[in-house]
JSON list of C-alpha atoms in Angstrom, two decimals:
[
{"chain": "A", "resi": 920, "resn": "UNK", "atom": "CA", "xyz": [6.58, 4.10, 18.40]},
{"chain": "A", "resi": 921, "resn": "UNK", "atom": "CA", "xyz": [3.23, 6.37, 18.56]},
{"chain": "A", "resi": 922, "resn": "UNK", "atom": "CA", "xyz": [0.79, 6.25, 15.78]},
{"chain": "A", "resi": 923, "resn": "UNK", "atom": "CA", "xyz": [1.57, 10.47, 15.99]},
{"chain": "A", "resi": 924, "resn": "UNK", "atom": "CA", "xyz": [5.02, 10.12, 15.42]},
{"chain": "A", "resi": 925, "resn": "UNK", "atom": "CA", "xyz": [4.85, 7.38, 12.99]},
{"chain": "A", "resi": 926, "resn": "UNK", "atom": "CA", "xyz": [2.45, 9.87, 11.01]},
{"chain": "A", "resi": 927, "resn": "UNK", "atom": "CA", "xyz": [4.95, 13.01, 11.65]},
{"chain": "A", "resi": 928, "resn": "UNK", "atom": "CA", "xyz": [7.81, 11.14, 10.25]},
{"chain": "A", "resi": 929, "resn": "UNK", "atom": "CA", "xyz": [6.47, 9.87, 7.77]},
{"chain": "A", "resi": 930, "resn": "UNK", "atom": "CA", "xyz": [5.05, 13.29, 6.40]},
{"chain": "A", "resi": 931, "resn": "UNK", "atom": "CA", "xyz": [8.69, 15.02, 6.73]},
{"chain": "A", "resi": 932, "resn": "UNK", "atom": "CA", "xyz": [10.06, 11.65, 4.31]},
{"chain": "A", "resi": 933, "resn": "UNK", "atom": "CA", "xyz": [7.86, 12.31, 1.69]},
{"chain": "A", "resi": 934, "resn": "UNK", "atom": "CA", "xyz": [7.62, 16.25, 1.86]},
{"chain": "A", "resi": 935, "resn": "UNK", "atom": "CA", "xyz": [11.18, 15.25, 0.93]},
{"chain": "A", "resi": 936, "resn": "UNK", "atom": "CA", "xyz": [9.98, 12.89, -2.31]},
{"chain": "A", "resi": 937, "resn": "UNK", "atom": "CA", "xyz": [8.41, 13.92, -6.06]},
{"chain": "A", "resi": 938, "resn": "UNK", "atom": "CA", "xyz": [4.95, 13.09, -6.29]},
{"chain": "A", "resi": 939, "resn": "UNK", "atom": "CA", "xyz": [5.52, 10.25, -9.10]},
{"chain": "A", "resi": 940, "resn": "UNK", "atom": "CA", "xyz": [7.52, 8.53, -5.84]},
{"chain": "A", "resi": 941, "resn": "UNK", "atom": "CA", "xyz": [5.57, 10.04, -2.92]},
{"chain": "A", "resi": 942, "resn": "UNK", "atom": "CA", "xyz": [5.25, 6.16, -1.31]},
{"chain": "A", "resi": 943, "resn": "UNK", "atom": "CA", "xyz": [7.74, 4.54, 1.01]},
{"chain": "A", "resi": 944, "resn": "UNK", "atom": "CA", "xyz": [7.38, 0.60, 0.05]},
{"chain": "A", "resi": 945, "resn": "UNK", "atom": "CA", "xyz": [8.05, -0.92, 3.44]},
{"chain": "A", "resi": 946, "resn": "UNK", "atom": "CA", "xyz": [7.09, -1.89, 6.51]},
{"chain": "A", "resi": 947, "resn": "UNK", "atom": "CA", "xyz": [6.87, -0.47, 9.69]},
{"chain": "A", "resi": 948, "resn": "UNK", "atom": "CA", "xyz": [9.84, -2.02, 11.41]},
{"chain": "A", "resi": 949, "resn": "UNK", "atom": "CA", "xyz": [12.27, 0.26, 9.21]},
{"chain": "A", "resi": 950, "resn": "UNK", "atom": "CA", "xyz": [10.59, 3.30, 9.98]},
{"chain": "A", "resi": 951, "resn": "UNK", "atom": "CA", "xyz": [12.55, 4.26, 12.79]},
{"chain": "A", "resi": 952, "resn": "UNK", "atom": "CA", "xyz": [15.93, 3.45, 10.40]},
{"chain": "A", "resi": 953, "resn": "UNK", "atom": "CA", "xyz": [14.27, 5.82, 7.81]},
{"chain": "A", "resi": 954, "resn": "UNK", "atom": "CA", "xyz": [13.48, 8.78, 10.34]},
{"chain": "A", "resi": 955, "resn": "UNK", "atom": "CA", "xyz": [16.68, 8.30, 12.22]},
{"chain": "A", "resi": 956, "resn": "UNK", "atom": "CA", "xyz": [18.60, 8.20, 8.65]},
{"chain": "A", "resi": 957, "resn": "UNK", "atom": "CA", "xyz": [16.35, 11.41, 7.37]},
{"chain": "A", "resi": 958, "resn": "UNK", "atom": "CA", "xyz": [17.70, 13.48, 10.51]},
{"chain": "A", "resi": 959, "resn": "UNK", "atom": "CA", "xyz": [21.43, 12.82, 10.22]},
{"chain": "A", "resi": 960, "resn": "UNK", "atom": "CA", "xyz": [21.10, 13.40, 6.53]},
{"chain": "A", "resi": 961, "resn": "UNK", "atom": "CA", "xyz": [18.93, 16.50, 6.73]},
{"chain": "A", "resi": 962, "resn": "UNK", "atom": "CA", "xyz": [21.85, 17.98, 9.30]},
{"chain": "A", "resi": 963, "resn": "UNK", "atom": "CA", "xyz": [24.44, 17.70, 6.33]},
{"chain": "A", "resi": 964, "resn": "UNK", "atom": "CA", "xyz": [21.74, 19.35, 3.51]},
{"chain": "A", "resi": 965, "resn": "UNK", "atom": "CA", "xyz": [18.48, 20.45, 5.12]},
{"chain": "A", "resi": 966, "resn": "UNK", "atom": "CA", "xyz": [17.71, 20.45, 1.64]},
{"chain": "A", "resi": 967, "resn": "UNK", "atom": "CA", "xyz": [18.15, 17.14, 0.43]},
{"chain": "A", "resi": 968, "resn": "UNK", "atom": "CA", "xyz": [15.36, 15.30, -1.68]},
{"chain": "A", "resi": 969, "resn": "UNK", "atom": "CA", "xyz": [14.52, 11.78, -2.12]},
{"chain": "A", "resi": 970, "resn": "UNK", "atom": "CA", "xyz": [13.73, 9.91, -4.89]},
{"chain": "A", "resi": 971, "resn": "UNK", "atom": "CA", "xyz": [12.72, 6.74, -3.95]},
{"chain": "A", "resi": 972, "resn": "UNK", "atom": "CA", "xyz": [12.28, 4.28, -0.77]},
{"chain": "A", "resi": 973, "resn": "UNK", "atom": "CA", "xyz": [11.53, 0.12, -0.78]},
{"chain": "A", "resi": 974, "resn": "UNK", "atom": "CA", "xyz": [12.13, -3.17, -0.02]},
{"chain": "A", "resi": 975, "resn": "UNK", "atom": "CA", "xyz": [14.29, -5.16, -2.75]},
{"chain": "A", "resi": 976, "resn": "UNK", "atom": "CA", "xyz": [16.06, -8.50, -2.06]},
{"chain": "A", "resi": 977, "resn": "UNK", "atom": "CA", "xyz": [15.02, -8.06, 1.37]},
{"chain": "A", "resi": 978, "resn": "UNK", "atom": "CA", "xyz": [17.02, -5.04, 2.56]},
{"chain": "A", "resi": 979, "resn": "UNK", "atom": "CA", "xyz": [16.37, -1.45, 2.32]},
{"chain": "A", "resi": 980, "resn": "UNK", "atom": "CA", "xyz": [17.00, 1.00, -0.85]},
{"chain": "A", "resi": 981, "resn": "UNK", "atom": "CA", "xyz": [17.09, 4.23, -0.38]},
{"chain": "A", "resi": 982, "resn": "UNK", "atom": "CA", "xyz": [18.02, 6.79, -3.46]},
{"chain": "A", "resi": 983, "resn": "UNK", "atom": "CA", "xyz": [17.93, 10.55, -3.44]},
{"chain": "A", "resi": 984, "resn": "UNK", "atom": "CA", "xyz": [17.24, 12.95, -6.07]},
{"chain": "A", "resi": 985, "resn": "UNK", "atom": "CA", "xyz": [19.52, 15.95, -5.20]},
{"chain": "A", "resi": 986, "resn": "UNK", "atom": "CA", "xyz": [21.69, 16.27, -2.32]},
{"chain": "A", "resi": 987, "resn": "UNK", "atom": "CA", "xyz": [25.51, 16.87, -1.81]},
{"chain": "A", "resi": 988, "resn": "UNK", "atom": "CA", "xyz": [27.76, 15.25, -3.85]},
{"chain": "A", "resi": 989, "resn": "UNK", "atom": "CA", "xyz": [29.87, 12.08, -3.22]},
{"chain": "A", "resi": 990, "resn": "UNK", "atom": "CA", "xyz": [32.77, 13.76, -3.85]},
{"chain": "A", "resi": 991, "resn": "UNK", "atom": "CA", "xyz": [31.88, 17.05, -1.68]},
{"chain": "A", "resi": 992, "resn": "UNK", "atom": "CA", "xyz": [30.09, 15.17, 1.05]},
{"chain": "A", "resi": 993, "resn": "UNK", "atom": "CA", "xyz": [31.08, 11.30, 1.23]},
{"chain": "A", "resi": 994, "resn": "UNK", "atom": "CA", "xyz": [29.73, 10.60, 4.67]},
{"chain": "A", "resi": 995, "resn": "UNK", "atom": "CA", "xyz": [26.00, 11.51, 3.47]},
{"chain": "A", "resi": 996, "resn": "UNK", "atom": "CA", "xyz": [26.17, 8.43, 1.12]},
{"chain": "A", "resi": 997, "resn": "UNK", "atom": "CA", "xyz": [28.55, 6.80, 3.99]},
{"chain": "A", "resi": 998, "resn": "UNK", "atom": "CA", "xyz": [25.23, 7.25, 5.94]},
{"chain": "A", "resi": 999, "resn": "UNK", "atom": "CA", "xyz": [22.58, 5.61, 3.68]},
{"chain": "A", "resi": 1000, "resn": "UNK", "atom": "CA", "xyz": [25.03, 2.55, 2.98]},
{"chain": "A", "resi": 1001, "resn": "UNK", "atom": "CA", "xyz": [24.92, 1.74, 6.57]},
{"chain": "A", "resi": 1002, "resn": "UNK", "atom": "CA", "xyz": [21.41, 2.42, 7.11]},
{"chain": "A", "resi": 1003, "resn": "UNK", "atom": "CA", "xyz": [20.63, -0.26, 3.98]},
{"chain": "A", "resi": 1004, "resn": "UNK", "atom": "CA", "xyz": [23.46, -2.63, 5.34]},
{"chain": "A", "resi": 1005, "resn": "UNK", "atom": "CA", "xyz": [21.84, -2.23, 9.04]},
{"chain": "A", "resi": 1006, "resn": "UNK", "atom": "CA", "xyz": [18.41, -3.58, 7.16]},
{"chain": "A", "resi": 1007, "resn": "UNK", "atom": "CA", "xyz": [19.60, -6.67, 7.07]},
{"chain": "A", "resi": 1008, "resn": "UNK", "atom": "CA", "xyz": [19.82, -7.47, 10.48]},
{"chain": "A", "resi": 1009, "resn": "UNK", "atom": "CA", "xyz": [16.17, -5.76, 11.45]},
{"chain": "A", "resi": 1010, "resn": "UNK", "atom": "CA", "xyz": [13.40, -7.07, 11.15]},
{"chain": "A", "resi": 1011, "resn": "UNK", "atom": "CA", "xyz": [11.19, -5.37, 8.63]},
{"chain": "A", "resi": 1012, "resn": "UNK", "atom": "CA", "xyz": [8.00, -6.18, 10.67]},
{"chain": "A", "resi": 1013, "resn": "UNK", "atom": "CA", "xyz": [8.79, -4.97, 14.23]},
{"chain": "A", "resi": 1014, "resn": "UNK", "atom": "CA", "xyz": [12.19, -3.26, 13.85]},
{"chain": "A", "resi": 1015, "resn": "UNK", "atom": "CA", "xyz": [13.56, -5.60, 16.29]},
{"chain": "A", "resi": 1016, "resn": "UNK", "atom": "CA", "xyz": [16.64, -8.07, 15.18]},
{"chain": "A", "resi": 1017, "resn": "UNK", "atom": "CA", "xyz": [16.06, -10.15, 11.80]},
{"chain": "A", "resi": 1018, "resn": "UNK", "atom": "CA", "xyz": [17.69, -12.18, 8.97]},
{"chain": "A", "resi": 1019, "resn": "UNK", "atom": "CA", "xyz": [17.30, -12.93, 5.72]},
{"chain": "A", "resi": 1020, "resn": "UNK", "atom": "CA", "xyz": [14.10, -15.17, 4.75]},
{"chain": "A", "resi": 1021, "resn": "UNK", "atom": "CA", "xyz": [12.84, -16.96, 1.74]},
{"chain": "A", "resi": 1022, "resn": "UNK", "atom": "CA", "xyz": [9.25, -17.32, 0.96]},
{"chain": "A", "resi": 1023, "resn": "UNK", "atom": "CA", "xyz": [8.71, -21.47, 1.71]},
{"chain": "A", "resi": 1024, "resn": "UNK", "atom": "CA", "xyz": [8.13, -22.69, -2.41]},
{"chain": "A", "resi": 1025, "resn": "UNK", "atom": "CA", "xyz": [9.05, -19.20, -3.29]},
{"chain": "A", "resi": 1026, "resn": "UNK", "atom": "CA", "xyz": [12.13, -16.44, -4.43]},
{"chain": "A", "resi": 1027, "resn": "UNK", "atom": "CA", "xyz": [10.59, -13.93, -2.08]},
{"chain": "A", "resi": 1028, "resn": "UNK", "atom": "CA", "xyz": [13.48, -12.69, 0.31]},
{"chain": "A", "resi": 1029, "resn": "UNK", "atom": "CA", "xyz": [12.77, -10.46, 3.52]},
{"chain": "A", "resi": 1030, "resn": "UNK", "atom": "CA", "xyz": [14.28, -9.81, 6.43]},
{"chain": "A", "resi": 1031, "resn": "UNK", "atom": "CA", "xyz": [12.26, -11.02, 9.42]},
{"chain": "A", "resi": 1032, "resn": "UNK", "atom": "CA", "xyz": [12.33, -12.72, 13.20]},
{"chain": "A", "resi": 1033, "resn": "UNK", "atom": "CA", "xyz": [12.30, -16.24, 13.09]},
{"chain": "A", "resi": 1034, "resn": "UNK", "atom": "CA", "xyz": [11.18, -16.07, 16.29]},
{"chain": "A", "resi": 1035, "resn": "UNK", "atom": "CA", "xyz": [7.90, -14.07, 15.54]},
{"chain": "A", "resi": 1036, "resn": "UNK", "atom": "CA", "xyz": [4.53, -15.93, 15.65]},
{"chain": "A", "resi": 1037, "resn": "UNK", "atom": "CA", "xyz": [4.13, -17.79, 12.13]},
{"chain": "A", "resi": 1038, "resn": "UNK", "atom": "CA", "xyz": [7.34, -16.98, 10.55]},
{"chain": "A", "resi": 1039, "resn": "UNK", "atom": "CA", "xyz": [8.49, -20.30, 10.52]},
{"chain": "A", "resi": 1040, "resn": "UNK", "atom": "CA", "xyz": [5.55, -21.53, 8.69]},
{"chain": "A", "resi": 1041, "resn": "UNK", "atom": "CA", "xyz": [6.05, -19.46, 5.83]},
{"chain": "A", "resi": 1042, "resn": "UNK", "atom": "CA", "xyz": [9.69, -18.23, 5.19]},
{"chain": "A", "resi": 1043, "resn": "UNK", "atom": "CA", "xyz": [12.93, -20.50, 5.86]},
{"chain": "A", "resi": 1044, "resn": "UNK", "atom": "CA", "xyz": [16.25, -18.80, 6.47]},
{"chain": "A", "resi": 1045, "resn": "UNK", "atom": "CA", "xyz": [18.83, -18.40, 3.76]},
{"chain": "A", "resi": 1046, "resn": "UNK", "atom": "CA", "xyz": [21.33, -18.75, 6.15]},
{"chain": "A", "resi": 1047, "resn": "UNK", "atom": "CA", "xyz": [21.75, -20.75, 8.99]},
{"chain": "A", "resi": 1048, "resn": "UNK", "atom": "CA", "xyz": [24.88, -19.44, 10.52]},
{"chain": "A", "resi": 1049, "resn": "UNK", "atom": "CA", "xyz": [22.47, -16.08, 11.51]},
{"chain": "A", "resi": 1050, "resn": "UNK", "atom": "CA", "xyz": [20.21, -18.33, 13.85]},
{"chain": "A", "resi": 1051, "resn": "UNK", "atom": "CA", "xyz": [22.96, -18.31, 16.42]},
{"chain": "A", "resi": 1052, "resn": "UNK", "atom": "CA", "xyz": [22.16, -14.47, 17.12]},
{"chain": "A", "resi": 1053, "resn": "UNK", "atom": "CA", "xyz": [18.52, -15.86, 18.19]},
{"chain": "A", "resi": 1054, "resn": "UNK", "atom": "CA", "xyz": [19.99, -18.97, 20.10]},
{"chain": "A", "resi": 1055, "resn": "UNK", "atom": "CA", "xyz": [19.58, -21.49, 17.76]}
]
């Protein structure tokens, strides 16, 4: 992804957000999950507002402010769940394919490559069984 459109998308998420919030606290490899998520939404209330983005426990949270309501509009919250659930399984570093990883002599959980340059040094996985989509 261009630096441009990085910057562009990035701009329409937190025109979206209160000032007290106006940070997204994650990396770069969710980005395109947060601008793809932000269109889809933005269809069903052009509207909408945001409250807060980040990292926790190694997947994504995303919470809004105002927007439809579950019980008017369940697909818009249908939406976010999967876009947190699909967090999991990218990598929060280059947006490619990830797992869950805990900080070596730490409780630090992301979601990251194994296969990227220096993981392995740092961060163990916290599951095996997730290797297999990487080979192993």
């Amino acid at each position: 992804m261009k630096q441009e459109e990085i910057e562009k998308g990035l701009a329409r998420l937190k025109a979206r957000m209160p000032e007290r919030w106006n940070n997204i606290a994650c990396d770069e490899g969710w980005y395109q999950l947060l601008f793809d998520l932000d269109t889809v939404l933005a269809d069903i209330d052009p509207d909408y507002k945001i409250a807060q983005i980040k990292e926790k426990f190694g997947g994504l949270r995303f919470y809004i402010e105002s927007g439809p309501s579950r019980e008017e509009v369940p697909l818009f919250y249908e939406l976010i769940r999967k876009a947190e659930d699909l967090s999991y399984r990218t990598c929060e570093v280059t947006g490619g394919p990830g797992v869950l990883m805990k900080k070596i002599g730490g409780g630090y959980i992301r979601t990251l490559n194994p296969e990227s340059p220096g993981v392995l040094d740092n961060w163990e996985v916290v599951d095996s069984k997730y290797l297999k989509d990487f080979g192993r």
